[in-house]
Structure formats: C-alpha cells, structure tokens
CSV table of C-alpha atoms in Angstrom, one decimal:
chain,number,residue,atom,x,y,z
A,1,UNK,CA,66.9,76.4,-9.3
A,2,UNK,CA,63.4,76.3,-10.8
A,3,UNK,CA,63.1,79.0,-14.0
A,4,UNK,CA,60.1,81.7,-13.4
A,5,UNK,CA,58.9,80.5,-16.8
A,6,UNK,CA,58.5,76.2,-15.3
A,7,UNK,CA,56.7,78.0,-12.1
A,8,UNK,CA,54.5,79.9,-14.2
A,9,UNK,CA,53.4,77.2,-16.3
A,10,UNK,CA,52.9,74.7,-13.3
A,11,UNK,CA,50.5,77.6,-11.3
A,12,UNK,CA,48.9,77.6,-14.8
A,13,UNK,CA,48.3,74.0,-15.1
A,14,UNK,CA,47.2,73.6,-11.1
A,15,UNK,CA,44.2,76.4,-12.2
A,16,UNK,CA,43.1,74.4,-15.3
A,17,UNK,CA,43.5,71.4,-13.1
A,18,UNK,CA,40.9,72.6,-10.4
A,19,UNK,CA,38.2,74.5,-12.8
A,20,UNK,CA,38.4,71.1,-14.4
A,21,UNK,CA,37.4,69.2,-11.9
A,22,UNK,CA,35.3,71.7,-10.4
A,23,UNK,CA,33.2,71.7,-13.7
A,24,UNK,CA,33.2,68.1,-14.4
A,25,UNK,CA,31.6,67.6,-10.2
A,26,UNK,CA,28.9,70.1,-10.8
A,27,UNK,CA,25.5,69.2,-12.0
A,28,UNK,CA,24.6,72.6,-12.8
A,29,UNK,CA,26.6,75.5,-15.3
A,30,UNK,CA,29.2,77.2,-13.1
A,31,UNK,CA,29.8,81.1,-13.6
A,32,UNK,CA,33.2,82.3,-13.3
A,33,UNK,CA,32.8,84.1,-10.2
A,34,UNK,CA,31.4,80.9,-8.4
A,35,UNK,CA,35.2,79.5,-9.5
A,36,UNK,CA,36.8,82.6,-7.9
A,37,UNK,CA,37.2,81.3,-4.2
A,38,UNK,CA,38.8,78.1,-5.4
A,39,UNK,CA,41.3,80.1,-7.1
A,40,UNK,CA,41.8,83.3,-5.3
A,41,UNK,CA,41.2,86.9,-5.9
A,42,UNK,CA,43.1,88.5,-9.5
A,43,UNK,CA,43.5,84.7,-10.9
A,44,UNK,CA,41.8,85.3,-14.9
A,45,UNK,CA,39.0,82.6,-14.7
A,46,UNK,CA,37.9,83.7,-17.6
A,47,UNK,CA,41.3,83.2,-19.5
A,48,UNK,CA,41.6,80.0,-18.1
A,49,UNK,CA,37.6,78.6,-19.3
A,50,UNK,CA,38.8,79.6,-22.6
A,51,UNK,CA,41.6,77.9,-22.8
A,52,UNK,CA,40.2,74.5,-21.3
A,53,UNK,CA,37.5,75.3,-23.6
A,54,UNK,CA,39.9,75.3,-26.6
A,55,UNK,CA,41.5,72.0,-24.8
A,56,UNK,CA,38.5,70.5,-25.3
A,57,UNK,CA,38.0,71.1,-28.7
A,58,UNK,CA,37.5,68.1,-30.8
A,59,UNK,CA,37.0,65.5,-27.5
A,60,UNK,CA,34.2,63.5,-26.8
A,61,UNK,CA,33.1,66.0,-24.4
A,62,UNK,CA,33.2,69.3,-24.4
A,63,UNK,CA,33.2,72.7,-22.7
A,64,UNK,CA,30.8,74.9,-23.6
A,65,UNK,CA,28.9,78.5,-22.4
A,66,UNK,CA,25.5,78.3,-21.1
A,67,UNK,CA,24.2,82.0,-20.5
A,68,UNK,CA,26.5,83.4,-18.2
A,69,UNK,CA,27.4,79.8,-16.9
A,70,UNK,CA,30.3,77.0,-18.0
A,71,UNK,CA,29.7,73.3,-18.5
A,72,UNK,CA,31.0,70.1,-19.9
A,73,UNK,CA,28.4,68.5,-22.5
A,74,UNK,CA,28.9,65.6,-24.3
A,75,UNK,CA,29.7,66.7,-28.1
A,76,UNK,CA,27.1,67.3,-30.0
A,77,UNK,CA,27.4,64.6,-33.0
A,78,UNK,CA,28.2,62.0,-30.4
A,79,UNK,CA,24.7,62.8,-28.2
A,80,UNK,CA,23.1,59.8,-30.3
A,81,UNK,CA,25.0,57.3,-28.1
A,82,UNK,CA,23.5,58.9,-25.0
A,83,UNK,CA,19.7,58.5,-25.9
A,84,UNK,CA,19.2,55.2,-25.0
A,85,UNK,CA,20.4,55.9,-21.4
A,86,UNK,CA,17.7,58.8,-21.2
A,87,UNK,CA,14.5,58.5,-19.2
A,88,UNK,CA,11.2,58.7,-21.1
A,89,UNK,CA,9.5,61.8,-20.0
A,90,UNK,CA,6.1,63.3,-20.7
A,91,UNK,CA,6.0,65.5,-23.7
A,92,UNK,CA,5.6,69.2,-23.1
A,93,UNK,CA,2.2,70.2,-24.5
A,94,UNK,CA,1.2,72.2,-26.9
A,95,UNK,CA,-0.1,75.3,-24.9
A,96,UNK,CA,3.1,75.0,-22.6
A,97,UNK,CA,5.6,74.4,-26.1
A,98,UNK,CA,3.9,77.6,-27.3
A,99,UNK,CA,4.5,79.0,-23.9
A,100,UNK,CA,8.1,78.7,-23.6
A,101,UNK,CA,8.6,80.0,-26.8
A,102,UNK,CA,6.9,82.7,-26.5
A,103,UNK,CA,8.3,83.4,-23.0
A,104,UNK,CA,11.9,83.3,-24.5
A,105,UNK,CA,11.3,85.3,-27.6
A,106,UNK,CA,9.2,88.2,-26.2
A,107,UNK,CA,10.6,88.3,-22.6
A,108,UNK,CA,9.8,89.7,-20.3
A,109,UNK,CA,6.4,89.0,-20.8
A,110,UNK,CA,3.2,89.1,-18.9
A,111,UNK,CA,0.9,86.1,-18.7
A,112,UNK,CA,-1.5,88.6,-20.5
A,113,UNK,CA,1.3,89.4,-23.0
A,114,UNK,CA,1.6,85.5,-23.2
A,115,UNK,CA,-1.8,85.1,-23.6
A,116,UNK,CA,-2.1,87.9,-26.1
A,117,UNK,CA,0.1,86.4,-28.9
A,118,UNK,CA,-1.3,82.9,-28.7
A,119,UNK,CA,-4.7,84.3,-28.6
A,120,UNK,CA,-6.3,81.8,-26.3
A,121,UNK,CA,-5.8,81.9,-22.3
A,122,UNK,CA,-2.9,80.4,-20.1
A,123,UNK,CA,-3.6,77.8,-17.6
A,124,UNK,CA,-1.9,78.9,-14.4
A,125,UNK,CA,-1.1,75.1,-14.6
A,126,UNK,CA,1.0,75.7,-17.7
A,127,UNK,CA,3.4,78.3,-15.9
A,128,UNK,CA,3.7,76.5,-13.3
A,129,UNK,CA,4.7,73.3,-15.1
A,130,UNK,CA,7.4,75.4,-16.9
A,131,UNK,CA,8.9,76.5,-13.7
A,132,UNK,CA,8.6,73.3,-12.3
A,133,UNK,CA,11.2,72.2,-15.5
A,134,UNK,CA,13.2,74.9,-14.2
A,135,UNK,CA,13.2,76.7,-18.2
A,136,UNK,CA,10.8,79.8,-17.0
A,137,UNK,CA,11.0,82.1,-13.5
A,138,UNK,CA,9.9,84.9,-12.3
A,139,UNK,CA,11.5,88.1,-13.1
A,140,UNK,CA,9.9,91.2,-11.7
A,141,UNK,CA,6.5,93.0,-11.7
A,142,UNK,CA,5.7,95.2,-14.7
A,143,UNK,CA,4.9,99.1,-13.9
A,144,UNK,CA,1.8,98.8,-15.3
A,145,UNK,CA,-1.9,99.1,-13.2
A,146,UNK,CA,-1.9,95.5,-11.4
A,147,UNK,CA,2.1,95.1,-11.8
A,148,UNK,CA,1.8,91.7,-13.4
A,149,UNK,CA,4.5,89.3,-12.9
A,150,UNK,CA,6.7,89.2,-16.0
A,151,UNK,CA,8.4,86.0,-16.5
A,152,UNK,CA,12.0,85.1,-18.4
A,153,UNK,CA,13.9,81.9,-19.2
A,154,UNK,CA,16.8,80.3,-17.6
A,155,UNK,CA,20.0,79.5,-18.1
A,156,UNK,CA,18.4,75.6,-17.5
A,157,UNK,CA,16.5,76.8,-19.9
A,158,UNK,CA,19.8,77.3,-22.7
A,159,UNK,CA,21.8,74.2,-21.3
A,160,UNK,CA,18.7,71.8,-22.2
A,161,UNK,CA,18.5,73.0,-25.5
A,162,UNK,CA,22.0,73.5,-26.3
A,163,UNK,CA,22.8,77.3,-26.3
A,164,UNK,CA,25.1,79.4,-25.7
A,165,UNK,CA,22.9,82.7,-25.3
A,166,UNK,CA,19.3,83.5,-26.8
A,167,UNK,CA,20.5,85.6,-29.5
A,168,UNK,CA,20.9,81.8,-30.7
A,169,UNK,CA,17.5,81.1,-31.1
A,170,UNK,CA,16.1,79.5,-34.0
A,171,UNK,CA,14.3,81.9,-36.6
A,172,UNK,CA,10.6,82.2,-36.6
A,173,UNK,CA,10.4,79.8,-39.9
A,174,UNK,CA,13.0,77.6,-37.6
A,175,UNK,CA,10.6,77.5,-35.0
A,176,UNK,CA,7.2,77.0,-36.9
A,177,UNK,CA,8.6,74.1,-39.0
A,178,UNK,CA,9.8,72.2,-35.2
A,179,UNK,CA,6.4,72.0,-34.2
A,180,UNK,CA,7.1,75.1,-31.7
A,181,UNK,CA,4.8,77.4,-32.6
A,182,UNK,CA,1.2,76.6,-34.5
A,183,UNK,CA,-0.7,78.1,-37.6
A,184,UNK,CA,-3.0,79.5,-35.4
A,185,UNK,CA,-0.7,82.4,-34.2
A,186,UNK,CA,-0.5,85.4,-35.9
A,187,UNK,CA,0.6,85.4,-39.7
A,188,UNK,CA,2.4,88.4,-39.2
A,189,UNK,CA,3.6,87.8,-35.9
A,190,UNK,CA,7.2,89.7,-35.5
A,191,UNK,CA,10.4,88.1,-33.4
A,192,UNK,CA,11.7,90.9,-31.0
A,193,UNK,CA,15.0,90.6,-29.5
A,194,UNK,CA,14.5,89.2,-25.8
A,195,UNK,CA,16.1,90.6,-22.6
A,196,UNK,CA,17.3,88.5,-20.3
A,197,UNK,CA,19.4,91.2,-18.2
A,198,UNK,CA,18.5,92.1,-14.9
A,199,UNK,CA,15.4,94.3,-14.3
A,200,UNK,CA,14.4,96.6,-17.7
A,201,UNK,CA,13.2,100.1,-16.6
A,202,UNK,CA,9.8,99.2,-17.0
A,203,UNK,CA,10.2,96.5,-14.1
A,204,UNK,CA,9.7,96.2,-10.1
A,205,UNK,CA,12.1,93.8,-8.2
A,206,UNK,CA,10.0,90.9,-7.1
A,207,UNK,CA,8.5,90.4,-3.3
A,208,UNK,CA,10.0,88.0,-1.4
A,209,UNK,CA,6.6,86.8,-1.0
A,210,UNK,CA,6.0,86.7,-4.8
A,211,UNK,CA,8.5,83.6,-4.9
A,212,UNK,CA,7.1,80.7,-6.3
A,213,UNK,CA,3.7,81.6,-6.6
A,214,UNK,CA,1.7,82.6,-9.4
A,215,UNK,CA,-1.8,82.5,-7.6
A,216,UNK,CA,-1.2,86.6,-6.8
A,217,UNK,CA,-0.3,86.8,-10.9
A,218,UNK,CA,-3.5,84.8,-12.1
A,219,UNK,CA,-5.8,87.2,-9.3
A,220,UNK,CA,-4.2,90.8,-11.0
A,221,UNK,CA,-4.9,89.6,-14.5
C-alpha cells in the first residue's frame, strides 16, 4: 500500500516534469496561466516555476522570469559559447537605439513625446522597424486632442536583453556610457519610472483597426 506522502511526491514530480517540457518546447516565455490547462485548475504553477527555477540553479541553462512570462536561457556566463552560432544582423540605428530607450523608460509615450526628448523628429520608419523586432507595440490612445497612439515595450523586448522586469533597467549613466542614448539629449534629462500595466487612466483601448498601423499616428501628430 502506496504512503500519501510517495503519491504526493510523484503528482509533484509529474507537474515539474510537464512545465519542464512545456518550457523547454516553446519558443516564446510562457505565463503561468498558459501552463494551467496542462495541469488542471487549483494545481500552484507558480510554486512549481519556482521550484524548477531553484532546480536550475547553477546548470548550464536556466529558468528565468521574463515580464510576466517563464523561459529557459542559457546561463549567462556561459552565453560566450553561443555567439558564434548567432546570425549577423543589422545594427539597430542610432535614431531607433535612442527610440527604444526612450520608449521603455518614459512609457507610455507618444511619438511626439518620443520626439520631444530626443529633440529631432521620428521616422515612421523607425517605429515600425521596432515593432517589426517585436521590442515596441502599440498600447492605447492617449486622451489628449488627436488621441495619439502611445507605445510600450514587450516582454520580447526584456527576454532579448536579459530582464526580468523594467524596474531592471540600467541607470541613465548605464545607459549613456553603452552607446544608448547620445550627448545630444538633454543634460538634465530625468529617468521616470515606466508603466507597463494595462491601460493608465490617461489612456483609450486601441481600435481594432489601429492594429499594426502607425500611418493614422503619423497623420494626428
């Protein structure tokens, strides 16, 4: 006769077993409730990431939080071995670095907001390109005459760089000294703490015709 203690421990170890492998198939961060129907209703996902999370401590790969999302990385002082199995891509340019990182330190921001702090204009091109990367989308549309589009990052956005949530952000001198930002922004130009929730109160739900297109942005700006 099996002890409720060995049962207990096997259900435990079948859970693990399949958020495992449902992590390590998946391109893409998985949130916990996206693990739910694999498990069934009143299983603790979240208990169990963290404890495969602790698991993985110390291995060649590892399980770390992406936003609200959960995915297996290789460890970070082992990601030399990797880079000569990465595809040469075309640098980001300056106007769309200085994009992004204004987008995920002020957001939400408006392409005038954008366009505001760098003090020069912002190619729709350069939005688009950032979309494109999957790093910048389109939030809402701020209550303001012309309800600009406001635009946010992604959770692509923290898995290619390595965070966990944008309160981990490099620091303005951080940032300046990578190249990120240039001399020509303002001197006394001040790091707010960005929003990535939802909607803010001072933002419209998107039209399902706004999708993808930042034409209707570039003609109420």
């Amino acid at each position: 006769m099996s002890h409720p203690d060995d049962e207990t421990g096997d259900v435990l170890r079948r859970h693990l077993r399949i958020v495992e492998a449902l992590l390590f198939a998946s391109t893409q961060p998985l949130r916990a409730a996206e693990l739910v129907p694999y498990l069934g209703e009143g299983v603790d996902v979240d208990g169990l990431l963290v404890v495969l999370q602790r698991q993985y401590e110390g291995r060649g790969v590892n399980l770390v939080r992406r936003g609200e999302g959960w995915a297996f990385r290789t460890a970070e002082d082992l990601g030399f071995l990797l880079r000569r199995e990465e595809h040469e891509t075309r640098p980001l340019s300056r106007a769309a670095l200085e994009t992004l990182s204004i987008i995920a330190y002020h957001q939400p921001s408006t392409r005038a907001e954008i366009e505001e702090v760098r003090g020069v204009a912002t190619g729709k091109g350069t939005l688009d390109l950032l979309m494109e990367a999957g790093w910048v989308r389109m939030r809402g549309r701020r209550r303001t005459p012309g309800r600009p589009v406001t635009y946010g990052t992604t959770e692509a956005f923290l898995d290619h760089f390595g965070l966990e949530q944008l309160s981990d952000l490099p620091g303005l001198d951080e940032l300046k000294g990578s190249g990120l930002l240039s001399g020509r922004l303002p001197h006394d130009l001040q790091i707010p703490l960005p929003f990535d929730g939802a909607l803010r109160d001072d933002e419209d739900p998107l039209d399902p015709s706004d999708m993808g297109d930042t034409e209707l942005d570039d003609q109420e700006n």
